[in-house]
mmCIF file of C-alpha atoms in Angstrom:
data_model
loop_
_atom_site.group_PDB
_atom_site.id
_atom_site.type_symbol
_atom_site.label_atom_id
_atom_site.label_comp_id
_atom_site.label_asym_id
_atom_site.label_seq_id
_atom_site.Cartn_x
_atom_site.Cartn_y
_atom_site.Cartn_z
ATOM 1 C CA ASN A 1 0.000 0.000 0.000
ATOM 2 C CA ALA A 2 2.011 2.970 -1.311
ATOM 3 C CA GLY A 3 -0.289 5.823 -0.184
ATOM 4 C CA VAL A 4 0.853 9.106 -1.741
ATOM 5 C CA THR A 5 3.989 9.005 -3.873
ATOM 6 C CA GLN A 6 5.887 12.138 -4.857
ATOM 7 C CA THR A 7 8.715 12.388 -7.360
ATOM 8 C CA PRO A 8 11.374 13.630 -7.475
ATOM 9 C CA LYS A 9 12.546 13.885 -3.853
ATOM 10 C CA PHE A 10 15.112 16.589 -4.645
ATOM 11 C CA ARG A 11 15.643 18.957 -7.541
ATOM 12 C CA ILE A 12 17.797 21.959 -8.344
ATOM 13 C CA LEU A 13 16.450 24.261 -11.042
ATOM 14 C CA LYS A 14 17.927 27.291 -12.708
ATOM 15 C CA ILE A 15 15.911 30.503 -12.845
ATOM 16 C CA GLY A 16 13.479 30.377 -15.753
ATOM 17 C CA GLN A 17 13.478 26.605 -16.120
ATOM 18 C CA SER A 18 10.293 24.560 -15.947
ATOM 19 C CA MET A 19 9.478 21.310 -14.224
ATOM 20 C CA THR A 20 6.610 19.116 -13.101
ATOM 21 C CA LEU A 21 6.311 17.675 -9.631
ATOM 22 C CA GLN A 22 4.533 14.353 -9.787
ATOM 23 C CA CYS A 23 2.000 13.091 -7.259
ATOM 24 C CA THR A 24 0.150 9.773 -7.338
ATOM 25 C CA GLN A 25 -2.185 8.211 -4.786
ATOM 26 C CA ASP A 26 -3.566 4.692 -4.720
ATOM 27 C CA MET A 27 -6.319 5.147 -2.122
ATOM 28 C CA ASN A 28 -9.050 6.279 -4.524
ATOM 29 C CA HIS A 29 -9.312 9.618 -2.692
ATOM 30 C CA ASN A 30 -11.293 12.319 -4.441
ATOM 31 C CA TYR A 31 -9.582 15.253 -2.759
ATOM 32 C CA MET A 32 -5.969 16.105 -3.529
ATOM 33 C CA TYR A 33 -3.835 19.082 -2.490
ATOM 34 C CA TRP A 34 -0.494 20.724 -3.061
ATOM 35 C CA TYR A 35 1.144 22.584 -0.182
ATOM 36 C CA ARG A 36 4.492 24.296 0.150
ATOM 37 C CA GLN A 37 6.436 24.603 3.374
ATOM 38 C CA ASP A 38 8.801 27.483 3.891
ATOM 39 C CA PRO A 39 10.987 27.678 7.012
ATOM 40 C CA GLY A 40 9.024 28.939 10.007
ATOM 41 C CA MET A 41 5.921 29.511 7.896
ATOM 42 C CA GLY A 42 3.922 26.314 8.143
ATOM 43 C CA LEU A 43 2.243 24.823 5.096
ATOM 44 C CA LYS A 44 0.529 27.021 2.523
ATOM 45 C CA LEU A 45 -2.069 25.652 0.077
ATOM 46 C CA ILE A 46 -1.113 26.123 -3.575
ATOM 47 C CA TYR A 47 -3.877 24.268 -5.464
ATOM 48 C CA TYR A 48 -6.427 21.628 -4.710
ATOM 49 C CA SER A 49 -8.755 19.273 -6.578
ATOM 50 C CA VAL A 50 -12.057 17.722 -5.548
ATOM 51 C CA GLY A 51 -12.077 15.165 -8.341
ATOM 52 C CA ALA A 52 -10.856 14.376 -11.825
ATOM 53 C CA GLY A 53 -11.203 17.414 -14.057
ATOM 54 C CA ILE A 54 -11.858 19.839 -11.179
ATOM 55 C CA THR A 55 -9.136 22.063 -9.741
ATOM 56 C CA ASP A 56 -9.043 25.370 -7.904
ATOM 57 C CA LYS A 57 -6.567 27.853 -6.508
ATOM 58 C CA GLY A 58 -5.446 27.885 -2.931
ATOM 59 C CA GLU A 59 -3.700 30.582 -0.952
ATOM 60 C CA VAL A 60 -0.472 30.888 -3.003
ATOM 61 C CA PRO A 61 -1.172 29.771 -6.621
ATOM 62 C CA ASN A 62 0.948 32.306 -8.534
ATOM 63 C CA GLY A 63 3.671 30.697 -10.629
ATOM 64 C CA TYR A 64 2.065 27.249 -10.571
ATOM 65 C CA ASN A 65 -0.404 25.222 -12.595
ATOM 66 C CA VAL A 66 -2.119 21.900 -12.006
ATOM 67 C CA SER A 67 -4.209 19.350 -13.830
ATOM 68 C CA ARG A 68 -6.245 16.354 -12.689
ATOM 69 C CA SER A 69 -7.014 14.010 -15.562
ATOM 70 C CA THR A 70 -7.372 10.931 -13.352
ATOM 71 C CA THR A 71 -8.328 10.253 -9.739
ATOM 72 C CA GLU A 72 -4.827 8.996 -9.013
ATOM 73 C CA ASP A 73 -2.597 11.751 -10.408
ATOM 74 C CA PHE A 74 -2.264 15.419 -9.519
ATOM 75 C CA PRO A 75 0.900 16.946 -11.047
ATOM 76 C CA LEU A 76 2.112 20.448 -10.162
ATOM 77 C CA ARG A 77 3.763 22.477 -12.916
ATOM 78 C CA LEU A 78 6.270 25.299 -12.456
ATOM 79 C CA GLU A 79 6.591 27.183 -15.737
ATOM 80 C CA LEU A 80 9.284 29.806 -15.056
ATOM 81 C CA ALA A 81 11.124 28.941 -11.887
ATOM 82 C CA ALA A 82 12.008 31.802 -9.551
ATOM 83 C CA PRO A 83 14.114 31.824 -6.357
ATOM 84 C CA SER A 84 10.917 32.523 -4.372
ATOM 85 C CA GLN A 85 9.746 29.029 -5.311
ATOM 86 C CA THR A 86 12.573 27.424 -3.364
ATOM 87 C CA SER A 87 10.642 25.354 -0.849
ATOM 88 C CA VAL A 88 9.567 21.889 0.193
ATOM 89 C CA TYR A 89 6.432 20.771 -1.645
ATOM 90 C CA PHE A 90 3.953 18.306 -0.213
ATOM 91 C CA CYS A 91 1.143 16.564 -2.008
ATOM 92 C CA ALA A 92 -1.732 15.166 0.047
ATOM 93 C CA SER A 93 -4.966 13.331 -0.534
ATOM 94 C CA SER A 94 -8.055 12.783 1.586
ATOM 95 C CA TYR A 95 -11.427 11.084 1.489
ATOM 96 C CA SER A 96 -13.171 13.629 3.659
ATOM 97 C CA ARG A 97 -12.617 15.995 6.527
ATOM 98 C CA GLY A 98 -8.938 16.474 7.142
ATOM 99 C CA GLY A 99 -7.941 12.832 6.994
ATOM 100 C CA TYR A 100 -4.934 13.741 4.934
ATOM 101 C CA THR A 101 -2.285 11.341 3.768
ATOM 102 C CA PHE A 102 0.833 13.259 2.810
ATOM 103 C CA GLY A 103 3.612 12.311 0.466
ATOM 104 C CA SER A 104 7.203 12.515 1.672
ATOM 105 C CA GLY A 105 7.822 15.811 -0.107
ATOM 106 C CA THR A 106 9.944 17.302 -2.873
ATOM 107 C CA ARG A 107 12.750 19.659 -1.885
ATOM 108 C CA LEU A 108 13.187 22.210 -4.663
ATOM 109 C CA THR A 109 15.987 24.751 -4.918
ATOM 110 C CA VAL A 110 15.938 27.462 -7.590
ATOM 111 C CA VAL A 111 19.312 29.088 -8.265
ATOM 112 C CA ASP B 1 -2.770 37.311 7.872
ATOM 113 C CA GLN B 2 -1.839 34.281 9.954
ATOM 114 C CA GLN B 3 -5.181 32.697 10.861
ATOM 115 C CA VAL B 4 -3.581 29.843 12.807
ATOM 116 C CA LYS B 5 -0.632 30.637 15.054
ATOM 117 C CA GLN B 6 1.744 28.528 17.050
ATOM 118 C CA ASN B 7 3.677 31.091 19.022
ATOM 119 C CA SER B 8 6.296 28.750 20.445
ATOM 120 C CA PRO B 9 8.828 27.767 17.778
ATOM 121 C CA SER B 10 10.309 25.124 20.057
ATOM 122 C CA LEU B 11 9.710 23.204 23.273
ATOM 123 C CA SER B 12 12.090 21.034 25.256
ATOM 124 C CA VAL B 13 10.892 18.545 27.901
ATOM 125 C CA GLN B 14 12.268 15.653 29.904
ATOM 126 C CA GLU B 15 11.225 12.101 29.141
ATOM 127 C CA GLY B 16 8.212 11.071 31.222
ATOM 128 C CA ARG B 17 6.998 14.625 31.779
ATOM 129 C CA ILE B 18 4.088 16.357 30.080
ATOM 130 C CA SER B 19 4.484 18.224 26.787
ATOM 131 C CA ILE B 20 1.963 20.985 26.100
ATOM 132 C CA LEU B 21 1.826 22.499 22.634
ATOM 133 C CA ASN B 22 -0.374 25.514 22.040
ATOM 134 C CA CYS B 23 -2.237 26.921 19.057
ATOM 135 C CA ASP B 24 -4.382 30.032 18.571
ATOM 136 C CA TYR B 25 -6.746 30.822 15.719
ATOM 137 C CA THR B 26 -8.553 33.949 14.599
ATOM 138 C CA ASN B 27 -11.150 32.729 12.085
ATOM 139 C CA SER B 28 -14.439 32.097 13.907
ATOM 140 C CA MET B 29 -15.611 29.930 10.986
ATOM 141 C CA PHE B 30 -13.094 27.223 11.893
ATOM 142 C CA ASP B 31 -14.922 24.279 13.402
ATOM 143 C CA TYR B 32 -12.566 21.334 12.995
ATOM 144 C CA PHE B 33 -9.029 21.178 14.308
ATOM 145 C CA LEU B 34 -6.204 18.722 13.797
ATOM 146 C CA TRP B 35 -2.674 18.060 14.954
ATOM 147 C CA TYR B 36 -0.031 16.646 12.642
ATOM 148 C CA LYS B 37 3.407 15.331 13.500
ATOM 149 C CA LYS B 38 6.366 15.594 11.144
ATOM 150 C CA TYR B 39 9.745 13.901 11.230
ATOM 151 C CA PRO B 40 12.641 15.217 9.084
ATOM 152 C CA ALA B 41 12.504 14.190 5.411
ATOM 153 C CA GLU B 42 8.989 12.808 5.828
ATOM 154 C CA GLY B 43 5.518 14.175 5.194
ATOM 155 C CA PRO B 44 3.277 15.175 8.116
ATOM 156 C CA THR B 45 1.202 12.399 9.660
ATOM 157 C CA PHE B 46 -2.188 12.829 11.296
ATOM 158 C CA LEU B 47 -2.145 12.629 15.083
ATOM 159 C CA ILE B 48 -5.481 13.662 16.574
ATOM 160 C CA SER B 49 -8.455 15.892 15.799
ATOM 161 C CA ILE B 50 -11.363 17.632 17.514
ATOM 162 C CA SER B 51 -14.580 19.193 16.277
ATOM 163 C CA SER B 52 -16.000 22.377 17.731
ATOM 164 C CA ILE B 53 -18.847 20.526 19.452
ATOM 165 C CA LYS B 54 -16.313 19.004 21.843
ATOM 166 C CA ASP B 55 -13.823 20.530 24.251
ATOM 167 C CA LYS B 56 -11.608 17.482 24.703
ATOM 168 C CA ASN B 57 -10.527 14.444 22.730
ATOM 169 C CA GLU B 58 -8.169 11.708 23.889
ATOM 170 C CA ASP B 59 -6.198 9.066 22.074
ATOM 171 C CA GLY B 60 -3.757 7.161 24.241
ATOM 172 C CA ARG B 61 -1.015 9.513 25.416
ATOM 173 C CA PHE B 62 -2.382 12.383 23.328
ATOM 174 C CA THR B 63 -5.172 14.739 24.393
ATOM 175 C CA VAL B 64 -6.384 17.809 22.538
ATOM 176 C CA PHE B 65 -8.272 20.550 24.373
ATOM 177 C CA LEU B 66 -10.364 23.202 22.636
ATOM 178 C CA ASN B 67 -11.378 26.526 24.189
ATOM 179 C CA LYS B 68 -13.707 28.125 21.641
ATOM 180 C CA SER B 69 -14.256 31.338 23.540
ATOM 181 C CA ALA B 70 -10.511 31.941 23.647
ATOM 182 C CA LYS B 71 -9.972 30.520 20.139
ATOM 183 C CA HIS B 72 -7.248 28.348 21.585
ATOM 184 C CA LEU B 73 -6.366 24.690 21.422
ATOM 185 C CA SER B 74 -3.613 22.666 22.996
ATOM 186 C CA LEU B 75 -2.074 19.247 22.598
ATOM 187 C CA HIS B 76 -0.978 17.371 25.720
ATOM 188 C CA ILE B 77 1.400 14.446 25.487
ATOM 189 C CA VAL B 78 1.685 12.384 28.660
ATOM 190 C CA PRO B 79 4.135 10.850 29.308
ATOM 191 C CA SER B 80 6.515 12.292 26.717
ATOM 192 C CA GLN B 81 8.917 9.903 25.022
ATOM 193 C CA PRO B 82 12.091 10.555 23.007
ATOM 194 C CA GLY B 83 10.306 9.192 19.917
ATOM 195 C CA ASP B 84 7.849 12.083 20.204
ATOM 196 C CA SER B 85 10.615 14.484 19.180
ATOM 197 C CA ALA B 86 9.326 16.017 15.934
ATOM 198 C CA VAL B 87 7.670 19.120 14.506
ATOM 199 C CA TYR B 88 4.009 19.446 15.476
ATOM 200 C CA PHE B 89 1.592 21.372 13.285
ATOM 201 C CA CYS B 90 -1.795 22.616 14.314
ATOM 202 C CA ALA B 91 -4.358 22.863 11.488
ATOM 203 C CA ALA B 92 -7.913 24.148 11.184
ATOM 204 C CA SER B 93 -10.794 24.040 8.733
ATOM 205 C CA ALA B 94 -14.366 25.208 8.308
ATOM 206 C CA PHE B 95 -15.779 21.750 7.576
ATOM 207 C CA TYR B 96 -19.233 22.210 9.018
ATOM 208 C CA ALA B 97 -19.673 25.884 8.196
ATOM 209 C CA GLY B 98 -20.430 25.405 4.544
ATOM 210 C CA GLY B 99 -19.982 23.209 1.520
ATOM 211 C CA THR B 100 -16.929 24.836 0.020
ATOM 212 C CA SER B 101 -14.157 23.977 2.440
ATOM 213 C CA TYR B 102 -13.346 20.811 0.447
ATOM 214 C CA GLY B 103 -11.090 19.649 3.215
ATOM 215 C CA LYS B 104 -8.765 22.625 2.886
ATOM 216 C CA LEU B 105 -6.636 23.097 5.981
ATOM 217 C CA THR B 106 -4.936 26.192 7.340
ATOM 218 C CA PHE B 107 -1.726 25.288 9.157
ATOM 219 C CA GLY B 108 0.206 26.947 11.927
ATOM 220 C CA GLN B 109 3.947 27.502 11.694
ATOM 221 C CA GLY B 110 4.835 24.413 13.689
ATOM 222 C CA THR B 111 6.526 23.766 17.045
ATOM 223 C CA ILE B 112 9.696 21.705 17.314
ATOM 224 C CA LEU B 113 9.351 19.348 20.275
ATOM 225 C CA THR B 114 12.500 17.802 21.746
ATOM 226 C CA VAL B 115 12.124 15.140 24.423
ATOM 227 C CA HIS B 116 15.347 14.459 26.308
ATOM 228 C CA PRO B 117 16.038 10.992 27.751
#
C-alpha cells in the first residue's frame, strides 16, 4: 500500500526553467492538495482538486499550474522557476474531513 | 494574515513529563481542528483531531483541548517519550460551516518538540 507518492525527492532548477512535480495516490481519494512549506511559515495551500477534471486555486497559486485528468494523479507544474519558489512541496490526498495522507515531499531549490 | 498561530517555535521537555503544545486561531468559521506530527525528510502524519462541538478528545497519550471562547487549542502528550521528538503542526478548517471547504486546511507555523532521555 504505497499511499501518496511524490517524485522527485530533490531537484535543483535554474531561474526560468520549468518542471513538473509528480503526485500519485492509490487510495481512490477524491480530494488532492499541493502545499508548500517554507521555514518557520507552516504549510501554505497552492492548489487543490475535488475530483478528476476539477481544480481550484489555494492561498499561493501564482507561478504554478495543475491538472487532474485521473483520480490517481495530480501533477504540479512550475513554468518559469524563480528563487521565491525554493521550498519543500507536499502533495496530500483525503477522502473527507482532514484525513490527509501526505507524500514525503519534494525539496526544490531554484538558483 | 496568519489565521492559525503557534507562538512557540520550540519546546524542550524531559522524558516522562508532560508536553503541552499551544495553538491560537482567529477565524471564527473554523470548526474542525487537527494536529499533525512531522519527522525530518517525511511528510506530516495525522495525530489527533477535535470538532468544535467538543472541548476534549483523547487518544492514548495524546489529548487535545479546545477553548472556543478563547480561540485556543492545545495538545498534551503524557508521558513524553524521546520518539515524540518532531515538529508538530496545528491545522484548522471550516468543515461544518459550509460546503466549500473541500477539506482545505490552514496550518500553523509548527513547534519543534524535543524530548530528552
